[in-house]
mmCIF file of C-alpha atoms in Angstrom:
data_model
loop_
_atom_site.group_PDB
_atom_site.id
_atom_site.type_symbol
_atom_site.label_atom_id
_atom_site.label_comp_id
_atom_site.label_asym_id
_atom_site.label_seq_id
_atom_site.Cartn_x
_atom_site.Cartn_y
_atom_site.Cartn_z
ATOM 1 C CA MET A 1242 0.000 0.000 0.000
ATOM 2 C CA ILE A 1243 1.232 3.493 -0.848
ATOM 3 C CA ASP A 1244 0.704 6.238 1.699
ATOM 4 C CA LEU A 1245 -0.013 9.568 0.011
ATOM 5 C CA GLU A 1246 -0.145 12.832 1.877
ATOM 6 C CA MET A 1247 -3.165 14.941 0.977
ATOM 7 C CA PRO A 1248 -1.898 18.343 -0.154
ATOM 8 C CA ALA A 1249 -4.016 21.413 0.459
ATOM 9 C CA ASP A 1250 -3.870 22.093 -3.281
ATOM 10 C CA LEU A 1251 -4.895 19.030 -5.325
ATOM 11 C CA ALA A 1252 -2.880 20.374 -8.256
ATOM 12 C CA GLN A 1253 0.192 19.396 -6.205
ATOM 13 C CA PHE A 1254 -0.986 15.772 -5.879
ATOM 14 C CA LYS A 1255 1.810 13.533 -7.185
ATOM 15 C CA LEU A 1256 3.597 10.286 -6.556
ATOM 16 C CA PRO A 1257 6.085 10.337 -3.696
ATOM 17 C CA LEU A 1258 9.648 10.664 -5.009
ATOM 18 C CA ALA A 1259 10.694 7.116 -4.067
ATOM 19 C CA VAL A 1260 7.611 5.643 -5.760
ATOM 20 C CA ASP A 1261 8.180 7.734 -8.888
ATOM 21 C CA GLN A 1262 11.823 6.619 -8.984
ATOM 22 C CA ARG A 1263 10.767 2.972 -8.661
ATOM 23 C CA LEU A 1264 8.314 3.367 -11.538
ATOM 24 C CA GLN A 1265 10.982 5.025 -13.695
ATOM 25 C CA TYR A 1266 13.421 2.220 -12.863
ATOM 26 C CA LEU A 1267 10.943 -0.458 -13.927
ATOM 27 C CA LEU A 1268 9.960 1.398 -17.103
ATOM 28 C CA ASP A 1269 13.603 2.049 -18.016
ATOM 29 C CA ARG A 1270 14.437 -1.641 -17.618
ATOM 30 C CA GLN A 1271 11.494 -2.563 -19.801
ATOM 31 C CA ASP A 1272 12.479 0.041 -22.428
ATOM 32 C CA GLN A 1273 15.995 -1.443 -22.506
ATOM 33 C CA GLY A 1274 14.511 -4.785 -23.483
ATOM 34 C CA GLU A 1275 14.801 -6.466 -20.092
ATOM 35 C CA THR A 1276 12.004 -8.818 -19.182
ATOM 36 C CA LEU A 1277 10.245 -7.836 -15.976
ATOM 37 C CA THR A 1278 9.029 -10.541 -13.640
ATOM 38 C CA LEU A 1279 5.285 -10.967 -13.336
ATOM 39 C CA GLU A 1280 5.383 -9.189 -9.968
ATOM 40 C CA GLU A 1281 7.412 -6.296 -11.405
ATOM 41 C CA ARG A 1282 5.062 -5.974 -14.370
ATOM 42 C CA LYS A 1283 2.021 -5.880 -12.070
ATOM 43 C CA GLU A 1284 3.782 -3.330 -9.857
ATOM 44 C CA ALA A 1285 4.621 -1.128 -12.847
ATOM 45 C CA GLU A 1286 1.069 -1.361 -14.204
ATOM 46 C CA GLY A 1287 -0.370 -0.404 -10.826
ATOM 47 C CA LEU A 1288 1.999 2.545 -10.485
ATOM 48 C CA VAL A 1289 1.179 3.739 -14.011
ATOM 49 C CA ASP A 1290 -2.528 3.535 -13.154
ATOM 50 C CA LEU A 1291 -1.912 5.517 -9.967
ATOM 51 C CA ALA A 1292 0.146 8.140 -11.822
ATOM 52 C CA GLU A 1293 -2.650 8.512 -14.392
ATOM 53 C CA LEU A 1294 -5.239 8.915 -11.635
ATOM 54 C CA LEU A 1295 -3.146 11.588 -9.938
ATOM 55 C CA SER A 1296 -2.754 13.402 -13.264
ATOM 56 C CA LEU A 1297 -6.521 13.363 -13.727
ATOM 57 C CA LEU A 1298 -6.986 14.758 -10.215
ATOM 58 C CA GLN A 1299 -4.529 17.543 -11.037
ATOM 59 C CA VAL A 1300 -6.414 18.444 -14.220
ATOM 60 C CA ARG A 1301 -9.735 18.392 -12.381
ATOM 61 C CA ALA A 1302 -8.344 20.603 -9.608
ATOM 62 C CA GLN A 1303 -6.992 23.062 -12.179
ATOM 63 C CA ARG A 1304 -10.345 23.222 -13.975
ATOM 64 C CA VAL A 1305 -12.217 23.782 -10.729
ATOM 65 C CA ALA A 1306 -9.766 26.508 -9.732
ATOM 66 C CA GLN A 1307 -10.161 28.206 -13.115
ATOM 67 C CA SER A 1308 -13.954 28.029 -13.039
ATOM 68 C CA THR A 1309 -14.143 29.494 -9.532
ATOM 69 C CA ALA A 1310 -11.695 32.267 -10.454
ATOM 70 C CA HIS A 1311 -14.029 33.559 -13.177
#
């Protein structure tokens, strides 16, 4: 389980540095043609899904902030 701190500004919501570095490590290995284990592949897929979710939350927070500013 990944523990994420809830920032006051959702636009700042992002993966913790160590988690982001782990994801980059796994993706870099895969890009270099190394075969990931099943566990590593599942881990990478889960982290990509989490990163995408956080990106969507950032976009939503930005849109809400823009709509309330007008």
